[in-house]
Coordinates of C-alpha atoms and ligand atoms in Angstrom, one line a residue:
M1 CA 235.2 101.7 122.9
K2 CA 235.4 102.1 126.7
K3 CA 233.9 99.0 128.4
I4 CA 232.0 99.6 131.6
Y5 CA 231.3 97.0 134.2
L6 CA 228.3 97.7 136.3
D7 CA 227.4 94.1 137.2
N8 CA 229.3 93.6 140.5
A9 CA 226.5 91.6 142.2
S10 CA 227.2 88.9 139.5
T11 CA 230.9 88.9 140.1
T12 CA 233.7 91.2 140.8
S13 CA 237.2 91.7 139.4
V14 CA 240.0 90.3 141.5
R15 CA 242.1 92.8 143.4
P16 CA 245.7 92.9 142.0
E17 CA 247.1 92.2 145.5
V18 CA 245.0 89.0 145.6
V19 CA 246.3 87.9 142.2
Q20 CA 249.8 88.5 143.5
E21 CA 249.3 86.4 146.6
M22 CA 247.7 83.6 144.6
T23 CA 250.4 83.6 142.0
K24 CA 253.0 83.2 144.7
V25 CA 251.2 80.2 146.2
L26 CA 250.8 78.6 142.7
L27 CA 254.5 79.0 142.0
E28 CA 256.0 78.3 145.4
D29 CA 253.5 76.5 147.6
F30 CA 252.2 73.7 145.4
G31 CA 252.4 71.0 148.1
N32 CA 249.3 68.9 149.0
P33 CA 248.2 70.1 152.4
S34 CA 247.5 66.4 153.4
S35 CA 251.2 65.4 152.8
T36 CA 253.3 65.1 155.9
H37 CA 256.6 66.4 154.2
S38 CA 257.7 70.0 154.3
F39 CA 255.9 70.9 151.0
G40 CA 252.6 69.6 152.4
R41 CA 253.1 71.2 155.8
S42 CA 253.8 74.6 154.2
A43 CA 250.6 74.4 152.3
K44 CA 248.7 73.3 155.4
V45 CA 250.0 76.3 157.3
L46 CA 248.7 78.6 154.5
I47 CA 245.3 77.1 154.7
E48 CA 245.1 77.3 158.5
S49 CA 246.3 80.9 158.5
A50 CA 243.6 81.7 155.9
R51 CA 241.0 80.0 158.1
K52 CA 242.1 82.1 161.1
S53 CA 242.1 85.3 159.2
I54 CA 238.6 84.7 157.8
A55 CA 237.2 83.7 161.2
K56 CA 238.7 86.8 162.8
Q57 CA 237.0 89.1 160.2
I58 CA 233.5 87.8 161.2
N59 CA 234.3 87.2 164.9
A60 CA 234.1 83.4 164.7
A61 CA 236.4 80.6 165.8
A62 CA 238.7 79.2 163.1
S63 CA 237.2 75.7 163.7
E64 CA 233.8 77.0 162.6
I65 CA 235.0 77.8 159.0
I66 CA 234.7 75.1 156.4
F67 CA 236.1 75.8 152.9
T68 CA 233.9 74.9 149.9
S69 CA 234.1 75.5 146.2
C70 CA 231.4 78.2 146.2
G71 CA 228.4 79.7 147.8
T72 CA 226.1 77.3 146.0
E73 CA 227.9 74.3 147.4
A74 CA 227.9 75.7 150.9
N75 CA 224.1 76.4 150.8
N76 CA 223.4 72.9 149.4
W77 CA 225.5 71.2 152.0
I78 CA 224.1 73.0 155.0
L79 CA 220.4 72.7 154.0
R80 CA 220.7 69.1 153.1
S81 CA 222.7 68.2 156.2
C82 CA 220.2 70.0 158.4
V83 CA 217.4 67.8 157.0
R84 CA 219.3 64.5 156.8
D85 CA 221.5 64.8 159.9
L86 CA 219.8 67.2 162.3
K87 CA 216.3 65.8 161.4
I88 CA 214.9 69.2 160.5
E89 CA 211.2 68.6 159.6
R90 CA 210.4 72.1 158.3
I91 CA 212.2 74.9 156.5
I92 CA 210.9 78.4 156.5
T93 CA 212.4 80.5 153.8
S94 CA 211.2 83.3 151.4
R95 CA 210.4 83.3 147.7
I96 CA 213.1 86.0 147.0
E97 CA 216.0 83.8 148.0
H98 CA 218.7 82.9 145.5
H99 CA 218.1 79.7 143.5
A100 CA 221.0 78.0 145.4
V101 CA 218.6 78.0 148.3
L102 CA 215.2 77.8 146.6
H103 CA 216.0 74.9 144.3
T104 CA 217.7 73.0 147.1
V105 CA 214.8 73.4 149.4
E106 CA 212.4 72.3 146.7
I107 CA 214.4 69.1 146.1
L108 CA 214.7 68.4 149.9
G109 CA 210.9 68.6 150.0
Q110 CA 210.6 66.0 147.3
E111 CA 213.4 63.7 148.7
Y112 CA 212.7 63.9 152.4
G113 CA 209.2 65.2 152.6
V114 CA 210.4 68.2 154.6
Q115 CA 207.7 70.8 154.9
V116 CA 208.6 74.1 153.2
D117 CA 206.9 77.3 154.2
F118 CA 207.4 80.7 152.6
V119 CA 207.3 83.7 154.8
N120 CA 205.5 86.7 153.3
V121 CA 207.6 89.4 151.6
K122 CA 206.2 93.0 151.7
P123 CA 206.0 95.0 148.4
N124 CA 209.1 96.9 149.5
G125 CA 211.1 93.7 149.6
E126 CA 211.1 93.4 153.4
I127 CA 210.5 90.2 155.2
D128 CA 207.3 90.2 157.1
F129 CA 208.4 89.4 160.7
T130 CA 204.8 89.1 162.0
D131 CA 204.3 86.3 159.5
L132 CA 207.6 84.7 160.5
V133 CA 206.4 84.7 164.2
E134 CA 203.1 83.2 163.1
L135 CA 204.8 80.4 161.1
L136 CA 207.3 79.7 163.9
S137 CA 204.6 79.3 166.5
Q138 CA 203.3 76.2 164.7
G139 CA 206.0 74.0 166.3
K140 CA 208.0 71.3 164.5
K141 CA 211.8 71.1 164.3
T142 CA 212.5 74.0 162.0
L143 CA 215.3 75.7 160.1
V144 CA 214.8 79.3 159.0
S145 CA 216.8 80.3 155.9
L146 CA 216.8 83.9 155.0
M147 CA 219.3 85.8 152.9
H148 CA 221.0 88.9 154.3
I149 CA 221.2 91.1 151.2
N150 CA 219.0 90.2 148.3
N151 CA 221.2 89.8 145.2
E152 CA 218.6 91.3 142.7
I153 CA 217.1 94.2 144.5
G154 CA 219.5 94.8 147.4
T155 CA 217.0 94.7 150.2
V156 CA 218.6 94.2 153.6
L157 CA 217.4 91.7 156.2
N158 CA 217.4 92.9 159.8
L159 CA 219.7 89.9 160.7
E160 CA 219.8 90.4 164.5
K161 CA 216.0 90.6 164.7
A162 CA 215.5 87.5 162.4
I163 CA 218.0 85.5 164.6
R164 CA 216.3 86.6 167.8
I165 CA 212.8 85.6 166.6
T166 CA 214.1 82.3 165.2
H167 CA 216.0 81.4 168.4
D168 CA 213.0 82.4 170.6
Y169 CA 211.2 79.5 169.0
N170 CA 214.1 77.1 169.3
A171 CA 214.6 76.9 165.6
L172 CA 218.0 77.1 163.7
F173 CA 219.0 80.0 161.6
H174 CA 220.8 79.9 158.3
T175 CA 221.7 82.9 156.2
D176 CA 223.1 83.3 152.7
T177 CA 225.5 86.2 153.1
V178 CA 227.0 85.9 149.7
Q179 CA 226.2 89.5 148.9
S180 CA 227.1 91.0 152.3
I181 CA 230.3 89.4 153.5
G182 CA 233.1 91.8 152.8
K183 CA 230.7 94.6 152.1
T184 CA 229.3 95.2 155.5
E185 CA 230.4 94.2 159.0
I186 CA 229.3 90.8 160.2
D187 CA 230.0 90.1 163.8
L188 CA 228.8 86.6 164.8
E189 CA 228.9 87.5 168.5
K190 CA 226.2 90.1 167.9
A191 CA 224.5 88.2 165.1
P192 CA 224.7 84.6 166.4
V193 CA 223.6 82.7 163.3
D194 CA 223.8 78.9 163.3
F195 CA 225.1 78.8 159.7
L196 CA 226.2 81.2 157.0
V197 CA 227.7 81.0 153.6
A198 CA 230.0 83.2 151.5
S199 CA 231.7 83.3 148.1
A200 CA 235.0 84.9 147.3
H201 CA 234.2 86.1 143.8
K202 CA 231.7 88.5 145.2
F203 CA 234.3 90.4 147.2
H204 CA 237.1 90.8 144.7
G205 CA 238.5 87.3 145.3
P206 CA 238.8 84.4 143.0
K207 CA 235.9 82.3 141.6
G208 CA 235.6 78.6 142.7
V209 CA 236.0 79.1 146.4
G210 CA 233.7 80.0 149.3
F211 CA 233.1 79.0 152.9
A212 CA 230.5 77.9 155.3
Y213 CA 230.3 78.9 158.9
V214 CA 228.9 76.2 161.1
K215 CA 228.4 77.1 164.8
K216 CA 230.5 75.0 167.2
N217 CA 229.0 71.7 168.4
T218 CA 226.7 71.4 165.4
I219 CA 227.2 68.0 164.0
L220 CA 226.8 68.0 160.2
Q221 CA 227.8 65.1 157.9
P222 CA 229.6 65.6 154.6
M223 CA 228.0 65.9 151.2
F224 CA 231.1 64.3 149.5
Y225 CA 233.0 61.3 150.7
G226 CA 236.7 60.6 150.2
G227 CA 239.5 62.2 152.1
E228 CA 239.7 63.6 155.6
Q229 CA 240.1 67.2 154.4
E230 CA 238.2 69.9 156.4
K231 CA 237.7 67.4 159.3
G232 CA 236.1 65.0 156.8
L233 CA 233.3 67.4 156.2
R234 CA 234.5 68.4 152.7
A235 CA 236.6 65.7 151.0
G236 CA 238.9 66.7 148.1
T237 CA 242.3 68.3 148.0
E238 CA 242.1 71.9 149.1
A239 CA 242.5 74.6 146.5
V240 CA 245.3 76.3 148.4
H241 CA 245.8 79.3 146.1
Q242 CA 242.0 79.9 146.0
I243 CA 241.7 79.7 149.8
V244 CA 244.7 82.1 150.3
G245 CA 243.2 84.4 147.7
M246 CA 239.9 84.4 149.4
A247 CA 241.4 85.3 152.8
K248 CA 243.5 88.1 151.3
A249 CA 240.4 89.5 149.5
L250 CA 238.4 89.5 152.7
E251 CA 241.1 91.1 154.6
L252 CA 241.4 93.9 152.0
A253 CA 237.6 94.2 151.8
Y254 CA 237.4 94.9 155.5
E255 CA 240.5 97.1 155.6
N256 CA 239.0 99.4 153.0
L257 CA 235.3 99.0 154.0
D258 CA 234.6 102.5 155.3
S259 CA 236.2 104.4 152.4
E260 CA 234.9 102.0 149.7
R261 CA 231.4 101.9 151.1
S262 CA 231.1 105.7 151.2
Y263 CA 232.5 106.0 147.7
I264 CA 230.1 103.5 146.3
S265 CA 227.2 105.0 148.2
E266 CA 227.9 108.4 146.6
L267 CA 228.1 106.7 143.2
K268 CA 224.7 105.1 143.7
K269 CA 223.2 108.4 144.8
Y270 CA 224.6 110.0 141.6
A271 CA 223.1 107.3 139.5
V272 CA 219.7 107.8 141.1
K273 CA 220.0 111.5 140.4
R274 CA 220.8 110.9 136.8
F275 CA 217.8 108.6 136.5
E276 CA 215.6 111.3 138.1
I277 CA 216.8 113.8 135.5
D278 CA 216.8 111.6 132.4
F279 CA 214.1 109.0 133.1
P280 CA 211.8 110.9 135.6
D281 CA 209.2 108.1 135.6
F282 CA 211.6 105.4 136.6
K283 CA 211.0 103.4 139.8
I284 CA 213.4 101.9 142.2
N285 CA 212.5 98.3 143.1
G286 CA 212.9 97.6 146.8
E287 CA 213.2 100.1 149.6
E288 CA 216.3 101.2 151.7
T289 CA 218.4 99.0 149.5
F290 CA 222.1 98.1 150.0
Y291 CA 224.6 100.6 148.8
N292 CA 226.0 98.8 145.9
I293 CA 222.8 97.5 144.2
L294 CA 220.2 99.6 142.3
N295 CA 217.3 97.8 140.6
V296 CA 215.1 100.0 138.5
N297 CA 212.0 99.7 136.4
L298 CA 212.3 101.9 133.3
P299 CA 209.6 104.0 131.6
L300 CA 210.3 102.3 128.3
P301 CA 207.9 100.3 126.1
E302 CA 207.6 96.6 127.2
E303 CA 208.8 95.3 123.9
K304 CA 212.2 96.8 124.7
T305 CA 212.7 94.4 127.6
S306 CA 214.2 91.5 125.7
M307 CA 216.7 93.6 123.7
L308 CA 217.8 96.0 126.4
L309 CA 220.8 94.1 127.7
F310 CA 221.9 93.2 124.2
H311 CA 221.8 96.9 123.1
L312 CA 223.7 98.0 126.2
D313 CA 226.2 95.2 125.7
M314 CA 226.8 96.4 122.1
K315 CA 227.7 99.8 123.6
G316 CA 230.2 98.1 125.9
I317 CA 228.1 98.3 129.0
A318 CA 227.6 95.3 131.3
V319 CA 224.5 95.4 133.6
S320 CA 222.0 92.7 134.2
R321 CA 218.4 91.8 134.8
G322 CA 218.1 89.8 138.0
S323 CA 220.9 87.4 138.7
A324 CA 223.6 86.4 136.3
C325 CA 222.2 82.9 135.9
Q326 CA 218.9 84.4 134.7
S327 CA 220.2 87.2 132.5
G328 CA 219.6 85.3 129.3
S329 CA 216.1 84.5 130.2
I330 CA 213.1 86.6 129.1
R331 CA 211.1 85.3 132.0
P332 CA 210.6 87.9 134.7
S333 CA 212.8 87.5 137.8
H334 CA 211.2 85.4 140.6
V335 CA 212.2 88.2 143.0
L336 CA 210.4 91.0 141.1
A337 CA 207.5 88.7 140.4
E338 CA 207.1 88.4 144.2
I339 CA 207.1 92.2 145.0
L340 CA 205.6 93.8 141.9
N341 CA 202.2 93.7 140.4
K342 CA 201.5 92.0 137.0
D343 CA 201.9 95.3 135.0
E344 CA 205.0 96.5 136.8
V345 CA 206.8 93.2 136.3
K346 CA 206.4 93.4 132.5
K347 CA 208.3 96.7 132.4
P348 CA 211.9 96.7 131.3
N349 CA 214.1 96.5 134.4
L350 CA 217.8 96.6 135.1
R351 CA 220.1 95.8 138.0
I352 CA 223.0 98.1 138.2
S353 CA 225.6 97.0 140.8
F354 CA 228.7 99.1 141.6
S355 CA 232.2 98.5 143.0
H356 CA 234.9 100.9 144.1
Y357 CA 236.4 100.6 140.6
N358 CA 233.4 102.4 139.0
T359 CA 233.4 106.2 138.4
K360 CA 230.8 108.9 137.8
E361 CA 231.9 108.8 134.2
D362 CA 230.8 105.2 134.0
V363 CA 227.4 106.2 135.2
D364 CA 227.2 109.0 132.7
L365 CA 228.1 106.8 129.8
F366 CA 225.6 104.2 130.9
I367 CA 222.8 106.7 131.2
E368 CA 223.7 108.2 127.8
A369 CA 223.7 104.7 126.2
L370 CA 220.3 104.0 127.8
K371 CA 218.9 107.2 126.4
S372 CA 219.9 106.2 122.9
I373 CA 218.0 102.9 123.0
Ligands
LIG1 N1 223.7 83.3 146.9 C1 223.6 84.6 146.4 C2 222.8 85.6 147.2 C3 224.2 85.0 145.3 O1 224.2 86.2 144.8 C4 225.0 84.0 144.6 C5 225.7 84.3 143.3 O2 225.1 84.9 142.4 C6 225.1 82.7 145.1 C7 224.4 82.4 146.3 C8 225.9 81.6 144.5 O3 227.2 81.8 144.8 P1 228.4 81.0 143.9 O4 228.4 81.8 142.6 O5 229.6 81.2 144.7 O6 227.9 79.6 143.8

């Protein structure tokens, strides 16, 4: 049976060139970057070149990139440090953020009494900027945290506009770019965020590594204490092979961006066409969504919801409902619950997310499998 992977918003396969680069580091450059001997110095050079390369891709300074173990860690660190160290009194976010932001903000509310306000989300998944302005005009030292690309429905935030509004009110701006880094251009000169986070496994790099961007002259304190790694901001011996792999993956992602983006966009269009033919009453969740994510409500009986993924999996097809962390849950996704009405949210839904490794044949086999359920 041919196995088909259409769950690239959950994670992606690692590019062979990245594996090659990482293997070399594991075999040859095993020194501890904090050691002063030649083994350590070589490892340190690799880390610093990776930092420079990543910074260059997003038009940042190398000193503004801090390596972490994943996107979740980077989100937790920034949000917590903003409240604890920068004395942020209020966080404005949305109910469609990833749980790495939502749960952290909830805990910070309990621990520090920080006020949490949720900006309205329109039924098409767009952030309501009028409401954002309204919330910001209430004063208080504020951080706005809004994701760039929604991981479940693929809606796209107008990043530059969100930053402009936030800065007009002297608030700080954090964005979760886990789904967008490596898949669209991010130029921090044009989009001057205060903080952003990324995760290598979403752009064909390894799992277990990510980074935070922290704008120059922003004084955060660490979440972990121990060594002086990452200027003392992230103690713990650096995962040199992961960091090198992440930099290589990002470099390749941007080198191939134009061709891969147009290929994947065509594939998504093809999938939509197949849905139109084979499931004419289907509905796309979200409007003007990102080119690699397609979230659909299916014209199937409600009782099929819980078994849908299982049946597709039995046919070798990997897709998801909502985020990977929620796939096993029968509860409706918090994102769909926010934008759909009560009846719509009960309908079977699927998130199909593509990569350049997918083909039209994958889409055909997926649709045929879905028809047989
Ligand atoms: N933020 C978004 C938007 C995501 O899609 C994910 C992963 O699903 C994360 C954060 C968490 O990233 P990581 O898996 O690196 O912790």
